[in-house]
mmCIF file with all atom_site columns, C-alpha atoms in Angstrom:
data_model
loop_
_atom_site.group_PDB
_atom_site.id
_atom_site.type_symbol
_atom_site.label_atom_id
_atom_site.label_alt_id
_atom_site.label_comp_id
_atom_site.label_asym_id
_atom_site.label_entity_id
_atom_site.label_seq_id
_atom_site.pdbx_PDB_ins_code
_atom_site.Cartn_x
_atom_site.Cartn_y
_atom_site.Cartn_z
_atom_site.occupancy
_atom_site.B_iso_or_equiv
_atom_site.pdbx_formal_charge
_atom_site.auth_seq_id
_atom_site.auth_comp_id
_atom_site.auth_asym_id
_atom_site.auth_atom_id
_atom_site.pdbx_PDB_model_num
ATOM 1   C CA . MET A 1 1   ? 0.000  0.000  0.000  1.00 42.00 ? 1   MET A CA 1
ATOM 2   C CA . ALA A 1 2   ? 1.564  3.265  -1.104 1.00 48.00 ? 2   ALA A CA 1
ATOM 3   C CA . HIS A 1 3   ? 1.384  6.296  1.098  1.00 55.00 ? 3   HIS A CA 1
ATOM 4   C CA . ALA A 1 4   ? 2.513  9.862  0.711  1.00 61.00 ? 4   ALA A CA 1
ATOM 5   C CA . HIS A 1 5   ? 5.775  10.902 2.327  1.00 63.00 ? 5   HIS A CA 1
ATOM 6   C CA . LYS A 1 6   ? 5.816  13.725 4.812  1.00 67.00 ? 6   LYS A CA 1
ATOM 7   C CA . LEU A 1 7   ? 6.685  17.036 3.192  1.00 66.00 ? 7   LEU A CA 1
ATOM 8   C CA . GLU A 1 8   ? 8.313  18.607 6.231  1.00 65.00 ? 8   GLU A CA 1
ATOM 9   C CA . ILE A 1 9   ? 11.750 18.754 7.783  1.00 68.00 ? 9   ILE A CA 1
ATOM 10  C CA . PHE A 1 10  ? 13.073 19.555 11.263 1.00 63.00 ? 10  PHE A CA 1
ATOM 11  C CA . ARG A 1 11  ? 10.069 17.879 12.928 1.00 60.00 ? 11  ARG A CA 1
ATOM 12  C CA . GLY A 1 12  ? 7.531  20.031 11.090 1.00 62.00 ? 12  GLY A CA 1
ATOM 13  C CA . LEU A 1 13  ? 9.336  23.355 11.498 1.00 66.00 ? 13  LEU A CA 1
ATOM 14  C CA . ILE A 1 14  ? 9.626  23.818 7.718  1.00 72.00 ? 14  ILE A CA 1
ATOM 15  C CA . LYS A 1 15  ? 6.903  22.484 5.402  1.00 75.00 ? 15  LYS A CA 1
ATOM 16  C CA . PHE A 1 16  ? 7.029  22.105 1.632  1.00 72.00 ? 16  PHE A CA 1
ATOM 17  C CA . LYS A 1 17  ? 4.356  21.843 -1.026 1.00 77.00 ? 17  LYS A CA 1
ATOM 18  C CA . SER A 1 18  ? 5.986  19.151 -3.173 1.00 78.00 ? 18  SER A CA 1
ATOM 19  C CA . ASN A 1 19  ? 8.662  16.490 -3.068 1.00 74.00 ? 19  ASN A CA 1
ATOM 20  C CA . THR A 1 20  ? 10.847 18.564 -5.369 1.00 81.00 ? 20  THR A CA 1
ATOM 21  C CA . GLN A 1 21  ? 10.803 21.508 -2.959 1.00 83.00 ? 21  GLN A CA 1
ATOM 22  C CA . LYS A 1 22  ? 11.599 19.194 -0.081 1.00 79.00 ? 22  LYS A CA 1
ATOM 23  C CA . ILE A 1 23  ? 14.561 17.686 -1.923 1.00 79.00 ? 23  ILE A CA 1
ATOM 24  C CA . TRP A 1 24  ? 15.904 21.176 -2.585 1.00 85.00 ? 24  TRP A CA 1
ATOM 25  C CA . GLY A 1 25  ? 15.406 22.126 1.062  1.00 82.00 ? 25  GLY A CA 1
ATOM 26  C CA . VAL A 1 26  ? 17.294 19.062 2.258  1.00 81.00 ? 26  VAL A CA 1
ATOM 27  C CA . LEU A 1 27  ? 20.025 19.700 -0.309 1.00 85.00 ? 27  LEU A CA 1
ATOM 28  C CA . ILE A 1 28  ? 20.425 23.267 0.959  1.00 88.00 ? 28  ILE A CA 1
ATOM 29  C CA . PHE A 1 29  ? 20.597 22.091 4.593  1.00 87.00 ? 29  PHE A CA 1
ATOM 30  C CA . LEU A 1 30  ? 23.226 19.443 3.820  1.00 89.00 ? 30  LEU A CA 1
ATOM 31  C CA . SER A 1 31  ? 25.173 21.947 1.690  1.00 93.00 ? 31  SER A CA 1
ATOM 32  C CA . ILE A 1 32  ? 25.248 24.442 4.559  1.00 93.00 ? 32  ILE A CA 1
ATOM 33  C CA . VAL A 1 33  ? 26.546 21.814 6.988  1.00 93.00 ? 33  VAL A CA 1
ATOM 34  C CA . THR A 1 34  ? 29.192 20.741 4.445  1.00 94.00 ? 34  THR A CA 1
ATOM 35  C CA . ALA A 1 35  ? 30.198 24.362 3.824  1.00 95.00 ? 35  ALA A CA 1
ATOM 36  C CA . ILE A 1 36  ? 30.668 24.869 7.573  1.00 95.00 ? 36  ILE A CA 1
ATOM 37  C CA . GLU A 1 37  ? 32.899 21.789 7.670  1.00 93.00 ? 37  GLU A CA 1
ATOM 38  C CA . VAL A 1 38  ? 34.953 22.987 4.700  1.00 94.00 ? 38  VAL A CA 1
ATOM 39  C CA . ILE A 1 39  ? 35.356 26.513 6.088  1.00 95.00 ? 39  ILE A CA 1
ATOM 40  C CA . LEU A 1 40  ? 36.425 25.200 9.491  1.00 94.00 ? 40  LEU A CA 1
ATOM 41  C CA . GLY A 1 41  ? 38.832 22.785 7.780  1.00 92.00 ? 41  GLY A CA 1
ATOM 42  C CA . ILE A 1 42  ? 40.434 25.551 5.734  1.00 93.00 ? 42  ILE A CA 1
ATOM 43  C CA . TYR A 1 43  ? 40.780 28.203 8.438  1.00 93.00 ? 43  TYR A CA 1
ATOM 44  C CA . LYS A 1 44  ? 41.217 25.985 11.535 1.00 91.00 ? 44  LYS A CA 1
ATOM 45  C CA . PRO A 1 45  ? 40.482 28.686 14.133 1.00 90.00 ? 45  PRO A CA 1
ATOM 46  C CA . ASP A 1 46  ? 42.943 28.752 17.032 1.00 91.00 ? 46  ASP A CA 1
ATOM 47  C CA . SER A 1 47  ? 40.063 29.006 19.501 1.00 90.00 ? 47  SER A CA 1
ATOM 48  C CA . LEU A 1 48  ? 38.924 25.506 18.429 1.00 87.00 ? 48  LEU A CA 1
ATOM 49  C CA . MET A 1 49  ? 42.377 23.921 18.723 1.00 88.00 ? 49  MET A CA 1
ATOM 50  C CA . VAL A 1 50  ? 42.090 23.389 22.486 1.00 90.00 ? 50  VAL A CA 1
ATOM 51  C CA . ASN A 1 51  ? 42.132 19.822 23.752 1.00 87.00 ? 51  ASN A CA 1
ATOM 52  C CA . PHE A 1 52  ? 38.826 18.333 24.819 1.00 85.00 ? 52  PHE A CA 1
ATOM 53  C CA . LEU A 1 53  ? 38.497 14.655 25.799 1.00 81.00 ? 53  LEU A CA 1
ATOM 54  C CA . GLY A 1 54  ? 41.745 13.678 24.104 1.00 75.00 ? 54  GLY A CA 1
ATOM 55  C CA . MET A 1 55  ? 41.233 15.529 20.812 1.00 81.00 ? 55  MET A CA 1
ATOM 56  C CA . HIS A 1 56  ? 41.074 19.063 19.513 1.00 87.00 ? 56  HIS A CA 1
ATOM 57  C CA . LEU A 1 57  ? 37.637 20.616 19.827 1.00 91.00 ? 57  LEU A CA 1
ATOM 58  C CA . LEU A 1 58  ? 37.684 21.155 16.045 1.00 91.00 ? 58  LEU A CA 1
ATOM 59  C CA . ASN A 1 59  ? 37.921 17.387 15.499 1.00 89.00 ? 59  ASN A CA 1
ATOM 60  C CA . TRP A 1 60  ? 34.916 16.830 17.775 1.00 89.00 ? 60  TRP A CA 1
ATOM 61  C CA . ILE A 1 61  ? 32.971 19.408 15.743 1.00 92.00 ? 61  ILE A CA 1
ATOM 62  C CA . PHE A 1 62  ? 33.834 17.514 12.535 1.00 92.00 ? 62  PHE A CA 1
ATOM 63  C CA . ILE A 1 63  ? 32.693 14.222 14.061 1.00 88.00 ? 63  ILE A CA 1
ATOM 64  C CA . ILE A 1 64  ? 29.419 15.723 15.300 1.00 90.00 ? 64  ILE A CA 1
ATOM 65  C CA . LEU A 1 65  ? 28.627 17.446 11.979 1.00 92.00 ? 65  LEU A CA 1
ATOM 66  C CA . THR A 1 66  ? 29.353 14.233 10.085 1.00 89.00 ? 66  THR A CA 1
ATOM 67  C CA . ILE A 1 67  ? 27.010 12.300 12.387 1.00 84.00 ? 67  ILE A CA 1
ATOM 68  C CA . VAL A 1 68  ? 24.333 14.968 11.883 1.00 86.00 ? 68  VAL A CA 1
ATOM 69  C CA . LYS A 1 69  ? 24.612 14.616 8.109  1.00 89.00 ? 69  LYS A CA 1
ATOM 70  C CA . ALA A 1 70  ? 24.555 10.808 8.235  1.00 84.00 ? 70  ALA A CA 1
ATOM 71  C CA . TYR A 1 71  ? 21.539 10.828 10.553 1.00 81.00 ? 71  TYR A CA 1
ATOM 72  C CA . TYR A 1 72  ? 19.649 13.308 8.400  1.00 81.00 ? 72  TYR A CA 1
ATOM 73  C CA . ILE A 1 73  ? 20.359 11.415 5.187  1.00 83.00 ? 73  ILE A CA 1
ATOM 74  C CA . THR A 1 74  ? 19.142 8.200  6.814  1.00 80.00 ? 74  THR A CA 1
ATOM 75  C CA . TRP A 1 75  ? 16.119 9.890  8.380  1.00 78.00 ? 75  TRP A CA 1
ATOM 76  C CA . ASP A 1 76  ? 14.934 11.711 5.257  1.00 75.00 ? 76  ASP A CA 1
ATOM 77  C CA . PHE A 1 77  ? 16.255 10.039 2.118  1.00 75.00 ? 77  PHE A CA 1
ATOM 78  C CA . MET A 1 78  ? 15.975 6.490  3.416  1.00 77.00 ? 78  MET A CA 1
ATOM 79  C CA . HIS A 1 79  ? 12.512 7.307  4.836  1.00 75.00 ? 79  HIS A CA 1
ATOM 80  C CA . MET A 1 80  ? 13.420 6.041  8.292  1.00 80.00 ? 80  MET A CA 1
ATOM 81  C CA . ARG A 1 81  ? 10.858 8.380  9.854  1.00 75.00 ? 81  ARG A CA 1
ATOM 82  C CA . ASP A 1 82  ? 8.060  6.388  8.192  1.00 77.00 ? 82  ASP A CA 1
ATOM 83  C CA . GLU A 1 83  ? 9.184  3.050  9.668  1.00 82.00 ? 83  GLU A CA 1
ATOM 84  C CA . LEU A 1 84  ? 8.088  1.206  12.782 1.00 87.00 ? 84  LEU A CA 1
ATOM 85  C CA . PRO A 1 85  ? 9.546  2.464  16.077 1.00 86.00 ? 85  PRO A CA 1
ATOM 86  C CA . SER A 1 86  ? 11.312 -0.858 16.706 1.00 90.00 ? 86  SER A CA 1
ATOM 87  C CA . LEU A 1 87  ? 13.131 -0.675 13.365 1.00 88.00 ? 87  LEU A CA 1
ATOM 88  C CA . LYS A 1 88  ? 14.095 2.948  14.041 1.00 82.00 ? 88  LYS A CA 1
ATOM 89  C CA . ARG A 1 89  ? 15.530 1.983  17.428 1.00 85.00 ? 89  ARG A CA 1
ATOM 90  C CA . MET A 1 90  ? 17.381 -0.991 15.987 1.00 88.00 ? 90  MET A CA 1
ATOM 91  C CA . VAL A 1 91  ? 19.053 1.092  13.269 1.00 84.00 ? 91  VAL A CA 1
ATOM 92  C CA . VAL A 1 92  ? 19.787 4.135  15.440 1.00 79.00 ? 92  VAL A CA 1
ATOM 93  C CA . TRP A 1 93  ? 21.143 2.279  18.485 1.00 85.00 ? 93  TRP A CA 1
ATOM 94  C CA . THR A 1 94  ? 23.322 0.033  16.327 1.00 88.00 ? 94  THR A CA 1
ATOM 95  C CA . ALA A 1 95  ? 24.778 3.067  14.569 1.00 82.00 ? 95  ALA A CA 1
ATOM 96  C CA . ILE A 1 96  ? 25.330 4.911  17.859 1.00 83.00 ? 96  ILE A CA 1
ATOM 97  C CA . PHE A 1 97  ? 27.118 1.910  19.362 1.00 89.00 ? 97  PHE A CA 1
ATOM 98  C CA . LEU A 1 98  ? 29.330 1.432  16.308 1.00 90.00 ? 98  LEU A CA 1
ATOM 99  C CA . ILE A 1 99  ? 30.191 5.142  16.086 1.00 84.00 ? 99  ILE A CA 1
ATOM 100 C CA . CYS A 1 100 ? 31.110 5.279  19.788 1.00 86.00 ? 100 CYS A CA 1
ATOM 101 C CA . TYR A 1 101 ? 33.206 2.135  19.378 1.00 92.00 ? 101 TYR A CA 1
ATOM 102 C CA . LEU A 1 102 ? 34.972 3.590  16.335 1.00 89.00 ? 102 LEU A CA 1
ATOM 103 C CA . VAL A 1 103 ? 35.725 6.864  18.145 1.00 83.00 ? 103 VAL A CA 1
ATOM 104 C CA . PHE A 1 104 ? 37.107 4.904  21.118 1.00 87.00 ? 104 PHE A CA 1
ATOM 105 C CA . ILE A 1 105 ? 39.364 2.800  18.880 1.00 90.00 ? 105 ILE A CA 1
ATOM 106 C CA . LEU A 1 106 ? 40.581 5.832  16.936 1.00 86.00 ? 106 LEU A CA 1
ATOM 107 C CA . LEU A 1 107 ? 41.398 7.712  20.141 1.00 81.00 ? 107 LEU A CA 1
ATOM 108 C CA . GLN A 1 108 ? 43.224 4.719  21.626 1.00 84.00 ? 108 GLN A CA 1
ATOM 109 C CA . GLU A 1 109 ? 45.285 3.940  18.550 1.00 86.00 ? 109 GLU A CA 1
ATOM 110 C CA . GLY A 1 110 ? 45.894 7.587  17.697 1.00 83.00 ? 110 GLY A CA 1
ATOM 111 C CA . GLY A 1 111 ? 47.091 8.282  21.235 1.00 79.00 ? 111 GLY A CA 1
ATOM 112 C CA . TYR A 1 112 ? 49.409 5.284  21.112 1.00 78.00 ? 112 TYR A CA 1
ATOM 113 C CA . ILE A 1 113 ? 50.913 6.288  17.769 1.00 80.00 ? 113 ILE A CA 1
ATOM 114 C CA . ASP A 1 114 ? 51.313 9.891  18.941 1.00 79.00 ? 114 ASP A CA 1
ATOM 115 C CA . GLU A 1 115 ? 53.110 8.681  22.080 1.00 78.00 ? 115 GLU A CA 1
ATOM 116 C CA . VAL A 1 116 ? 55.448 6.495  20.005 1.00 78.00 ? 116 VAL A CA 1
ATOM 117 C CA . TYR A 1 117 ? 56.327 9.419  17.718 1.00 81.00 ? 117 TYR A CA 1
ATOM 118 C CA . ARG A 1 118 ? 56.881 11.813 20.634 1.00 81.00 ? 118 ARG A CA 1
ATOM 119 C CA . THR A 1 119 ? 58.921 9.535  22.883 1.00 80.00 ? 119 THR A CA 1
ATOM 120 C CA . GLY A 1 120 ? 60.600 7.337  20.293 1.00 76.00 ? 120 GLY A CA 1
ATOM 121 C CA . PHE A 1 121 ? 59.915 3.995  21.950 1.00 69.00 ? 121 PHE A CA 1
ATOM 122 C CA . ILE A 1 122 ? 57.061 1.565  22.244 1.00 63.00 ? 122 ILE A CA 1
ATOM 123 C CA . LYS A 1 123 ? 55.189 2.287  25.454 1.00 54.00 ? 123 LYS A CA 1
ATOM 124 C CA . ARG A 1 124 ? 53.102 -0.859 25.608 1.00 61.00 ? 124 ARG A CA 1
ATOM 125 C CA . ASP A 1 125 ? 53.266 -4.099 23.718 1.00 61.00 ? 125 ASP A CA 1
ATOM 126 C CA . PHE A 1 126 ? 49.997 -5.644 22.610 1.00 61.00 ? 126 PHE A CA 1
#
């Protein structure tokens, strides 16, 4: 049974009249987020180069913006908002777990490699 897709984004904050307008709206949103990432990557403001939880704050901003884009693409273009709540939970919690696990592994390995380069010897042997 076919049903019409919701023509709104940001939980109903912005509403569109057609699918084409909605696609353009989502494209503009994703382009703005990407432009922010590119601008921050080019200029690398000194105020964002402070350490926060083992990484520069700028790196955390990149990770968060990338997660926002991935979530929004899944939510809107893959029509996850129209699915059953159990499927939504299964997809979202799996992704959250895997992203947290990936960040943990990257921080651990990156910290180890940084320590080896700074001190010149292997600190711990796996």
